[in-house]
């Protein structure tokens, strides 16, 4: 989201209601499932984002506030070592209690207290944490959509999340090559708008001349890679990528299904014939790199992506780059628990740029740095080629 307006109470209400609207189509059973470690139960997301406001704002800035349930800190702390013990990530799906109803009551309790806090002068550090809390919940809204898709998309019945939902079926125009001149380019966030700390440290980089595609790779293009034996030819794969192919027996992107001679894709709207002109989605870094090699191209670095971003549209898929997730010059970790938000994850992960169809408004700025381990593909991840 952008920097706060003069009506933070309304912004808070809008963000919080959006999380609950995302969960509205779910059955109670859908709230508690954790098929794999990287997918958290929707109930946990709703509780964790609520705990964030309670732990970092209400406890410190609302006089007389009493914690809703002391045990919830153990249940809903995600990775903040500074705060103490917590349920390990892989066990979130074992939390049959608190119930879904309990979590919604918790949200209501915290929302009421936040309204009281909103009536107080909220300045300085409190306002900064408030803004971070809103952006944090919006990040979890994207995770909610992708985790829900994983939960339903790995159910053998392929139940739709929303039969009216067609956000994944967009068509990509024909791609053209954009030539970018060599030169020195400024990278990183500038100005007064909100950003995460990993975007700070605006600095200059020198780039050699390169080309970058105006559009994302489509399902049609990627299907050619699949049907030509791309997943059976080690020559296109990084060594770790080839190990991943062999260990997982992968033959296509996540959610692709070859049924009676035809390709289908599970979408938020259910199982559909593969939309050939839509951008390919749910590929990991290894697959993106292998496809690029098969095409005789490469993935752009995050600096090349940012320098060229004014020349193309983005926001359909998170786009893998060839850049490792590392700090910018001058990066420093903030003191306290909130200093754990980004910096400690700057190892063994790759940077993605651009945002996706699940990304909330305001999070698709061209300096936003998403990051995932190279084998992961449950997010709406896609490919833009460079040369």
Coordinates of C-alpha atoms in Angstrom, one line a residue:
X1 CA 0.0 0.0 0.0
X2 CA 1.1 3.6 -0.3
X3 CA 1.9 5.9 2.6
X4 CA -0.9 6.4 5.0
X5 CA -3.6 8.9 4.3
X6 CA -5.3 11.1 6.9
X7 CA -7.8 8.4 7.6
X8 CA -5.8 5.5 9.0
X9 CA -8.8 4.0 10.8
X10 CA -10.5 3.5 7.4
X11 CA -7.4 2.0 5.9
X12 CA -7.1 -0.4 8.8
X13 CA -10.7 -1.5 8.4
X14 CA -10.3 -2.0 4.7
X15 CA -7.2 -4.1 5.0
X16 CA -8.6 -6.2 7.8
X17 CA -11.9 -6.8 6.0
X18 CA -10.1 -7.8 2.9
X19 CA -8.4 -10.7 4.7
X20 CA -11.7 -12.0 5.9
X21 CA -13.3 -11.5 2.4
X22 CA -10.6 -13.7 0.9
X23 CA -11.6 -16.5 3.4
X24 CA -15.3 -16.1 2.9
X25 CA -15.7 -18.8 0.2
X26 CA -14.0 -21.4 2.5
X27 CA -15.6 -24.2 4.4
X28 CA -14.5 -24.6 8.1
X29 CA -12.4 -27.7 7.1
X30 CA -10.5 -25.6 4.6
X31 CA -9.2 -23.3 7.3
X32 CA -7.1 -25.9 9.1
X33 CA -5.3 -27.8 6.4
X34 CA -1.5 -27.7 6.0
X35 CA -0.5 -30.0 3.1
X36 CA 3.1 -29.0 3.1
X37 CA 5.4 -27.0 5.3
X38 CA 5.4 -23.9 3.1
X39 CA 1.6 -23.6 3.1
X40 CA 0.1 -22.3 6.3
X41 CA -3.6 -22.9 7.3
X42 CA -5.8 -19.9 6.5
X43 CA -6.8 -19.9 10.2
X44 CA -3.2 -19.4 11.1
X45 CA -2.8 -16.4 8.7
X46 CA -5.8 -14.7 10.3
X47 CA -4.5 -15.3 13.8
X48 CA -0.9 -14.3 13.0
X49 CA -1.7 -11.0 11.4
X50 CA -3.9 -10.2 14.4
X51 CA -1.2 -11.1 16.8
X52 CA 1.2 -8.8 14.9
X53 CA -0.9 -5.7 15.8
X54 CA -1.5 -6.9 19.4
X55 CA 2.2 -7.8 20.0
X56 CA 3.9 -4.8 18.4
X57 CA 1.3 -2.0 18.8
X58 CA -1.4 -2.6 21.4
X59 CA 0.9 -4.0 24.1
X60 CA 3.3 -1.0 23.9
X61 CA 1.1 1.9 22.9
X62 CA -2.5 1.4 24.2
X63 CA -2.5 2.2 27.9
X64 CA -4.2 -0.5 30.0
X65 CA -4.4 -3.1 27.1
X66 CA -4.7 -6.7 28.3
X67 CA -3.6 -9.5 26.0
X68 CA -6.5 -11.5 24.7
X69 CA -4.9 -14.9 25.4
X70 CA -1.3 -15.3 26.6
X71 CA -1.0 -18.6 24.8
X72 CA -1.7 -17.0 21.4
X73 CA 1.9 -15.6 21.3
X74 CA 3.2 -19.2 21.3
X75 CA 0.6 -20.2 18.6
X76 CA 0.8 -17.2 16.3
X77 CA 4.4 -16.1 16.5
X78 CA 5.9 -16.9 13.1
X79 CA 9.7 -16.6 13.2
X80 CA 10.6 -13.9 15.7
X81 CA 13.3 -15.4 17.8
X82 CA 13.5 -12.3 19.9
X83 CA 10.0 -13.0 21.2
X84 CA 10.6 -16.6 22.2
X85 CA 9.3 -20.1 21.7
X86 CA 6.6 -20.8 19.1
X87 CA 4.8 -23.6 17.3
X88 CA 7.2 -24.8 14.6
X89 CA 6.1 -24.0 11.1
X90 CA 5.5 -27.6 10.1
X91 CA 3.0 -28.1 13.0
X92 CA 0.6 -25.2 12.2
X93 CA -1.8 -27.7 10.6
X94 CA -2.0 -29.6 13.9
X95 CA -3.7 -26.6 15.7
X96 CA -7.3 -27.8 15.8
X97 CA -7.5 -25.2 18.7
X98 CA -8.0 -22.3 18.8
X99 CA -11.1 -22.9 16.6
X100 CA -11.9 -20.8 13.5
X101 CA -14.6 -19.1 15.6
X102 CA -12.0 -18.4 18.3
X103 CA -9.7 -16.8 15.8
X104 CA -12.5 -14.5 14.5
X105 CA -13.3 -13.5 18.0
X106 CA -9.6 -12.7 18.5
X107 CA -9.7 -10.5 15.4
X108 CA -12.7 -8.7 16.7
X109 CA -11.1 -8.1 20.1
X110 CA -8.0 -6.7 18.6
X111 CA -9.9 -4.6 16.0
X112 CA -11.9 -3.0 18.9
X113 CA -8.7 -2.2 20.7
X114 CA -7.1 -0.8 17.5
X115 CA -10.1 1.5 17.2
X116 CA -9.3 2.8 20.7
X117 CA -5.6 3.3 19.7
X118 CA -6.8 5.1 16.6
X119 CA -8.4 7.7 18.8
X120 CA -5.1 8.5 20.4
X121 CA -2.4 10.6 18.8
X122 CA -0.4 8.0 16.8
X123 CA 2.9 9.5 15.8
X124 CA 6.5 8.5 15.4
X125 CA 7.3 4.9 16.0
X126 CA 3.7 3.9 16.6
X127 CA 2.7 5.2 13.3
X128 CA 5.6 3.4 11.6
X129 CA 4.6 0.1 13.1
X130 CA 1.0 0.6 12.2
X131 CA 1.9 1.2 8.6
X132 CA 4.2 -1.9 8.7
X133 CA 1.4 -3.9 10.2
X134 CA -1.0 -3.0 7.4
X135 CA 1.6 -3.9 4.7
X136 CA 2.4 -7.1 6.6
X137 CA -1.3 -8.2 6.6
X138 CA -1.4 -7.4 2.9
X139 CA 1.5 -9.7 2.3
X140 CA -0.4 -12.4 4.1
X141 CA -3.4 -11.7 1.9
X142 CA -1.3 -12.8 -1.1
X143 CA -0.2 -15.8 0.9
X144 CA -3.8 -16.6 1.8
X145 CA -4.8 -16.8 -1.9
X146 CA -1.8 -18.9 -2.9
X147 CA -2.1 -21.2 0.1
X148 CA -5.8 -21.6 -0.4
X149 CA -5.1 -22.5 -4.0
X150 CA -2.6 -25.1 -2.9
X151 CA -5.0 -26.6 -0.4
X152 CA -7.9 -26.9 -2.9
X153 CA -5.7 -27.6 -5.9
X154 CA -4.2 -30.7 -4.2
X155 CA -7.6 -32.0 -3.3
X156 CA -8.4 -34.9 -5.7
X157 CA -11.9 -33.3 -6.2
X158 CA -10.3 -30.1 -7.5
X159 CA -12.9 -27.9 -5.8
X160 CA -13.0 -24.3 -7.1
X161 CA -12.3 -21.5 -4.7
X162 CA -14.5 -19.1 -6.6
X163 CA -16.4 -20.1 -9.7
X164 CA -16.7 -16.5 -10.8
X165 CA -12.9 -15.9 -10.5
X166 CA -11.1 -15.5 -13.8
X167 CA -8.1 -13.4 -12.7
X168 CA -5.7 -16.1 -13.9
X169 CA -7.0 -16.3 -17.5
X170 CA -5.5 -13.1 -18.8
X171 CA -4.0 -13.0 -22.3
X172 CA -0.5 -11.8 -22.9
X173 CA 0.2 -9.7 -26.1
X174 CA 2.9 -10.8 -28.5
X175 CA 6.3 -10.2 -26.9
X176 CA 8.9 -7.9 -28.5
X177 CA 12.5 -7.4 -27.5
X178 CA 13.3 -4.1 -25.7
X179 CA 16.9 -2.9 -26.1
X180 CA 18.4 -1.2 -23.0
X181 CA 21.5 0.9 -23.5
X182 CA 24.6 0.4 -21.3
X183 CA 24.9 2.9 -18.5
X184 CA 24.7 3.7 -14.9
X185 CA 21.3 3.1 -13.3
X186 CA 19.9 4.0 -9.9
X187 CA 18.5 1.0 -8.0
X188 CA 16.4 1.0 -4.9
X189 CA 13.5 2.9 -3.3
X190 CA 13.5 6.7 -3.1
X191 CA 10.9 9.2 -2.0
X192 CA 8.5 9.3 1.0
X193 CA 6.2 6.4 0.2
X194 CA 6.3 3.2 2.2
X195 CA 8.8 0.5 1.4
X196 CA 10.4 -2.5 3.2
X197 CA 13.9 -2.2 4.6
X198 CA 15.2 -4.5 1.9
X199 CA 14.4 -1.9 -0.8
X200 CA 16.5 0.8 1.0
X201 CA 20.0 1.7 0.1
X202 CA 19.5 3.3 -3.2
X203 CA 22.7 2.9 -5.2
X204 CA 24.1 2.9 -8.7
X205 CA 25.0 -0.1 -10.9
X206 CA 26.6 -0.2 -14.3
X207 CA 24.8 -2.4 -16.8
X208 CA 26.1 -3.7 -20.1
X209 CA 23.7 -3.3 -23.1
X210 CA 21.0 -6.0 -23.0
X211 CA 17.5 -6.9 -24.3
X212 CA 14.5 -7.9 -22.3
X213 CA 11.1 -9.2 -23.5
X214 CA 8.1 -6.9 -23.3
X215 CA 5.8 -9.7 -22.2
X216 CA 5.9 -12.8 -20.0
X217 CA 6.3 -16.3 -21.4
X218 CA 2.9 -17.8 -22.1
X219 CA 1.6 -21.3 -21.4
X220 CA 1.7 -21.9 -25.2
X221 CA 5.5 -21.2 -25.2
X222 CA 6.1 -23.2 -22.1
X223 CA 4.0 -26.1 -23.4
X224 CA 6.5 -26.4 -26.4
X225 CA 9.3 -26.9 -23.8
X226 CA 7.3 -29.6 -22.1
X227 CA 6.3 -31.5 -25.2
X228 CA 9.8 -31.3 -26.7
X229 CA 11.2 -33.2 -23.7
X230 CA 12.5 -30.3 -21.8
X231 CA 12.1 -32.1 -18.5
X232 CA 14.0 -35.1 -19.8
X233 CA 17.1 -33.2 -21.1
X234 CA 19.7 -32.4 -18.5
X235 CA 21.5 -30.0 -20.8
X236 CA 19.1 -27.1 -20.0
X237 CA 19.1 -27.5 -16.2
X238 CA 21.3 -26.2 -13.5
X239 CA 22.8 -29.1 -11.5
X240 CA 20.5 -28.5 -8.5
X241 CA 17.6 -28.1 -10.9
X242 CA 18.3 -31.4 -12.5
X243 CA 18.5 -33.0 -9.1
X244 CA 15.1 -31.5 -8.3
X245 CA 13.6 -32.9 -11.5
X246 CA 14.8 -36.4 -10.7
X247 CA 13.8 -36.3 -7.1
X248 CA 10.3 -35.0 -7.8
X249 CA 9.6 -36.6 -11.2
X250 CA 8.4 -33.2 -12.4
X251 CA 7.1 -33.1 -15.9
X252 CA 5.2 -29.8 -16.1
X253 CA 4.4 -26.7 -14.0
X254 CA 2.4 -27.1 -10.8
X255 CA -1.3 -27.4 -11.4
X256 CA -0.9 -28.7 -14.9
X257 CA -2.7 -32.0 -15.6
X258 CA -2.6 -34.1 -18.8
X259 CA -6.1 -35.6 -18.9
X260 CA -7.2 -37.9 -21.8
X261 CA -4.7 -36.3 -24.2
X262 CA -5.5 -32.7 -23.3
X263 CA -3.7 -30.3 -20.9
X264 CA -5.7 -28.7 -18.1
X265 CA -4.7 -26.3 -15.3
X266 CA -6.2 -26.0 -11.9
X267 CA -7.1 -22.3 -11.3
X268 CA -8.9 -20.5 -8.5
X269 CA -12.0 -21.1 -10.6
X270 CA -11.4 -24.9 -10.7
X271 CA -10.0 -27.2 -13.3
X272 CA -9.9 -25.6 -16.7
X273 CA -8.5 -26.3 -20.2
X274 CA -5.0 -24.9 -20.2
X275 CA -5.3 -21.2 -21.3
X276 CA -2.5 -21.1 -23.9
X277 CA -2.2 -17.3 -24.2
X278 CA -2.1 -16.7 -20.4
X279 CA 1.3 -16.2 -18.8
X280 CA 2.8 -19.4 -17.5
X281 CA 2.5 -19.6 -13.7
X282 CA 3.7 -21.7 -10.8
X283 CA 7.2 -22.5 -12.1
X284 CA 10.2 -22.4 -9.9
X285 CA 13.6 -20.8 -10.5
X286 CA 15.0 -24.1 -11.8
X287 CA 12.2 -24.4 -14.4
X288 CA 12.5 -20.7 -15.4
X289 CA 16.2 -21.0 -15.9
X290 CA 15.9 -24.3 -17.9
X291 CA 13.2 -22.7 -20.1
X292 CA 15.4 -19.7 -20.7
X293 CA 18.4 -21.9 -21.6
X294 CA 16.1 -24.0 -24.0
X295 CA 15.2 -20.7 -25.8
X296 CA 18.8 -19.6 -26.0
X297 CA 18.1 -16.7 -23.5
X298 CA 18.6 -16.1 -19.9
X299 CA 16.8 -14.6 -16.9
X300 CA 17.4 -10.9 -16.2
X301 CA 19.2 -9.8 -13.1
X302 CA 17.1 -7.8 -10.6
X303 CA 19.0 -4.7 -11.6
X304 CA 18.3 -5.2 -15.3
X305 CA 14.7 -5.8 -14.5
X306 CA 14.3 -2.6 -12.5
X307 CA 16.2 -0.5 -15.0
X308 CA 13.9 -1.7 -17.8
X309 CA 10.7 -1.8 -15.8
X310 CA 9.4 1.5 -17.2
X311 CA 9.2 -0.1 -20.6
X312 CA 6.9 -2.9 -19.9
X313 CA 3.8 -3.8 -17.9
X314 CA 4.0 -6.0 -14.9
X315 CA 1.9 -7.4 -12.0
X316 CA 0.7 -10.6 -13.6
X317 CA 3.2 -13.0 -12.2
X318 CA 6.2 -12.7 -9.8
X319 CA 9.1 -12.8 -12.2
X320 CA 12.2 -14.8 -11.3
X321 CA 15.5 -13.0 -11.7
X322 CA 19.0 -14.3 -11.8
X323 CA 19.9 -12.4 -8.7
X324 CA 20.6 -13.9 -5.3
X325 CA 18.7 -12.2 -2.4
X326 CA 21.4 -10.0 -0.8
X327 CA 21.4 -6.7 1.1
X328 CA 21.9 -3.4 -0.7
X329 CA 24.9 -1.2 0.2
X330 CA 24.4 0.3 3.6
X331 CA 21.7 -2.1 4.7
X332 CA 21.4 -2.4 8.5
X333 CA 19.1 -4.6 10.6
X334 CA 16.8 -2.6 12.9
X335 CA 17.0 -3.4 16.6
X336 CA 14.5 -5.6 18.3
X337 CA 12.1 -8.2 16.9
X338 CA 11.0 -6.2 13.9
X339 CA 14.7 -6.3 12.7
X340 CA 14.0 -9.9 11.9
X341 CA 11.5 -9.0 9.2
X342 CA 13.8 -9.3 6.2
X343 CA 17.5 -9.3 6.8
X344 CA 18.0 -12.7 8.3
X345 CA 16.5 -14.3 5.2
X346 CA 19.2 -13.0 2.9
X347 CA 20.8 -16.3 2.1
X348 CA 20.1 -19.1 -0.4
X349 CA 17.1 -17.4 -2.0
X350 CA 16.5 -15.7 -5.3
X351 CA 14.9 -12.4 -6.0
X352 CA 11.5 -12.0 -7.8
X353 CA 10.2 -8.8 -9.1
X354 CA 6.9 -7.4 -10.5
X355 CA 4.0 -8.6 -8.4
X356 CA 1.2 -11.0 -9.3
X357 CA -2.5 -11.2 -9.8
X358 CA -2.7 -12.0 -6.1
X359 CA -0.6 -9.0 -5.0
X360 CA -2.5 -6.2 -3.2
X361 CA -2.6 -2.7 -4.6
X362 CA 0.5 -0.7 -3.8
X363 CA 2.8 -3.7 -3.5
X364 CA 3.6 -3.8 -7.2
X365 CA 6.1 -0.9 -7.1
X366 CA 9.2 -1.5 -9.3
X367 CA 11.6 -1.6 -6.3
X368 CA 9.7 -4.3 -4.4
X369 CA 12.0 -7.3 -3.8
X370 CA 10.2 -10.6 -3.2
X371 CA 12.3 -13.7 -2.5
X372 CA 11.9 -17.4 -2.4
X373 CA 14.0 -20.6 -2.4
X374 CA 14.7 -21.7 -5.9
X375 CA 12.7 -25.0 -5.7
X376 CA 9.4 -23.3 -4.6
X377 CA 6.6 -22.8 -7.1
X378 CA 3.3 -22.5 -5.2
X379 CA 3.3 -18.7 -5.7
X380 CA 2.1 -17.1 -8.9
X381 CA 5.6 -17.1 -10.4
X382 CA 6.4 -16.6 -14.1
X383 CA 9.2 -15.9 -16.6
X384 CA 10.5 -12.8 -18.5
X385 CA 13.4 -13.5 -20.8
X386 CA 16.5 -11.4 -21.3
X387 CA 19.3 -11.7 -23.7

